[in-house]
CSV table of C-alpha atoms in Angstrom, one decimal:
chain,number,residue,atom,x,y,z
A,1,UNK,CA,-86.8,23.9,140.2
A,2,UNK,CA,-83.2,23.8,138.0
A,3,UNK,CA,-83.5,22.9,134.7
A,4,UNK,CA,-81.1,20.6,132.2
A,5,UNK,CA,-81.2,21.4,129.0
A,6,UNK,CA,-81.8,19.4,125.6
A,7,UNK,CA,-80.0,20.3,122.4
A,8,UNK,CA,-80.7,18.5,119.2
A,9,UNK,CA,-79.0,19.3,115.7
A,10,UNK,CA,-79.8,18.5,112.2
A,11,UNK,CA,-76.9,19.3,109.3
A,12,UNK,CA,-77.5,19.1,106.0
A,13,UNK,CA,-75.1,19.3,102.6
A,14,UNK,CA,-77.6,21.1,100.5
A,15,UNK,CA,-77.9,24.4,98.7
A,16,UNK,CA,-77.4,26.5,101.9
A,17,UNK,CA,-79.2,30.4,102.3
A,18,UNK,CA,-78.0,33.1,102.1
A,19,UNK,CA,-78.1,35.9,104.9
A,20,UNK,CA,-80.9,37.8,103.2
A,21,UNK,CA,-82.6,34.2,102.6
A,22,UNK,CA,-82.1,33.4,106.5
A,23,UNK,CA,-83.4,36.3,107.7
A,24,UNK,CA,-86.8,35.2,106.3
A,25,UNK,CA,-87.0,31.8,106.3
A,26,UNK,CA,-88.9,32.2,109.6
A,27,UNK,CA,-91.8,34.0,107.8
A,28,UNK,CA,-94.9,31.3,106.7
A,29,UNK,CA,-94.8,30.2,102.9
A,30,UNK,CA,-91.2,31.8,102.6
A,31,UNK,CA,-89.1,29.7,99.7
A,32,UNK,CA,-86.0,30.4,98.4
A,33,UNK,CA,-85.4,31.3,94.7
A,34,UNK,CA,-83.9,28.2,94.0
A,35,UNK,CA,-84.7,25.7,91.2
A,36,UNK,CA,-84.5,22.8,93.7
A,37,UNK,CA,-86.8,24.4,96.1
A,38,UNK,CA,-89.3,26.3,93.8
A,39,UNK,CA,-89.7,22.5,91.9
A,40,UNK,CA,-90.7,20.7,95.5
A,41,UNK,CA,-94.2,21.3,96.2
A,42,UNK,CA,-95.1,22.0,100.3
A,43,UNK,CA,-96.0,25.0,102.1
A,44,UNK,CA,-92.8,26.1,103.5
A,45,UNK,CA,-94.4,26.2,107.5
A,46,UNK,CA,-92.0,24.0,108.9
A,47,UNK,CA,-89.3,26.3,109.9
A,48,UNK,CA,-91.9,28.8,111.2
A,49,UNK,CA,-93.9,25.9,113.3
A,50,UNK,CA,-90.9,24.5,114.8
A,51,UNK,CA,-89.4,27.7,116.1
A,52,UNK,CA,-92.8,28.4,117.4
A,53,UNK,CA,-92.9,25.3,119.0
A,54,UNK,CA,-89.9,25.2,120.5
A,55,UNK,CA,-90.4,29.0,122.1
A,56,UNK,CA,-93.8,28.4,123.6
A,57,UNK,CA,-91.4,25.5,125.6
A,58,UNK,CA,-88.9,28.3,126.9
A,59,UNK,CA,-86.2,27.1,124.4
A,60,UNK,CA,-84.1,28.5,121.4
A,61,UNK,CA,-84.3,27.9,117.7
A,62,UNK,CA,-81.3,28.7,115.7
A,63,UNK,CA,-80.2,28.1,112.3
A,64,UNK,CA,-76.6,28.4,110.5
A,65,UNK,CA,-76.3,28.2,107.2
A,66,UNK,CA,-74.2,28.8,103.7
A,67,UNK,CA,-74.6,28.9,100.2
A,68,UNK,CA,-73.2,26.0,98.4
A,69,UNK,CA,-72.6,24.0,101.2
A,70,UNK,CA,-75.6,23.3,103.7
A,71,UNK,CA,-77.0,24.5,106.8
A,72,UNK,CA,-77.6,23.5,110.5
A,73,UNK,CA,-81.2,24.1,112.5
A,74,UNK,CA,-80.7,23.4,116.1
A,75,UNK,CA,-83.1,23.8,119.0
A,76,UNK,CA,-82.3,24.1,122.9
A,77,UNK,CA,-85.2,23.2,125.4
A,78,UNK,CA,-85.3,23.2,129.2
A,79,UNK,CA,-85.9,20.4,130.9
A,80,UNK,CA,-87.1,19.8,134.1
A,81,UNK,CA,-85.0,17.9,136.5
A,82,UNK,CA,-86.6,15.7,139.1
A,83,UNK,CA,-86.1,16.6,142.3
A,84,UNK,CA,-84.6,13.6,144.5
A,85,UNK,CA,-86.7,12.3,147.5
């Protein structure tokens, strides 16, 4: 069966992450050594849910970012098309 696929985006204008900070962001309980972020309370298992989430469906989680001027976290799932009678 041929699949479409869905792509949703989120942008943001916050502090951005480094390269080092991306690499791990994916790890659970992860936070970056910000003020902003270390004065939040939470448990920092969003990013690492989602992405599970979204590859247990087949799709891709990816996630663009830079200090001092925000970040992007996307996601791309297949979808299945209906086939026509």
């Amino acid at each position: 069966m041929p699949f479409d696929h869905l792509r949703v985006s989120v942008s943001d204008t916050s502090i951005g992450l480094s390269p080092q900070e991306l690499v791990k962001l994916g790890e659970k309980f992860f936070r970056a050594k910000h003020d902003l972020v270390q004065q939040q309370p939470g448990t920092d298992l969003d990013v690492s849910i989602t992405r599970n989430l979204v590859e247990l469906h087949g799709g891709l989680f990816l996630i663009e970012s830079e200090p001092g001027r925000g970040s992007t976290f996307s996601f791309t799932i297949p979808l299945a098309r209906k086939e026509a009678s």
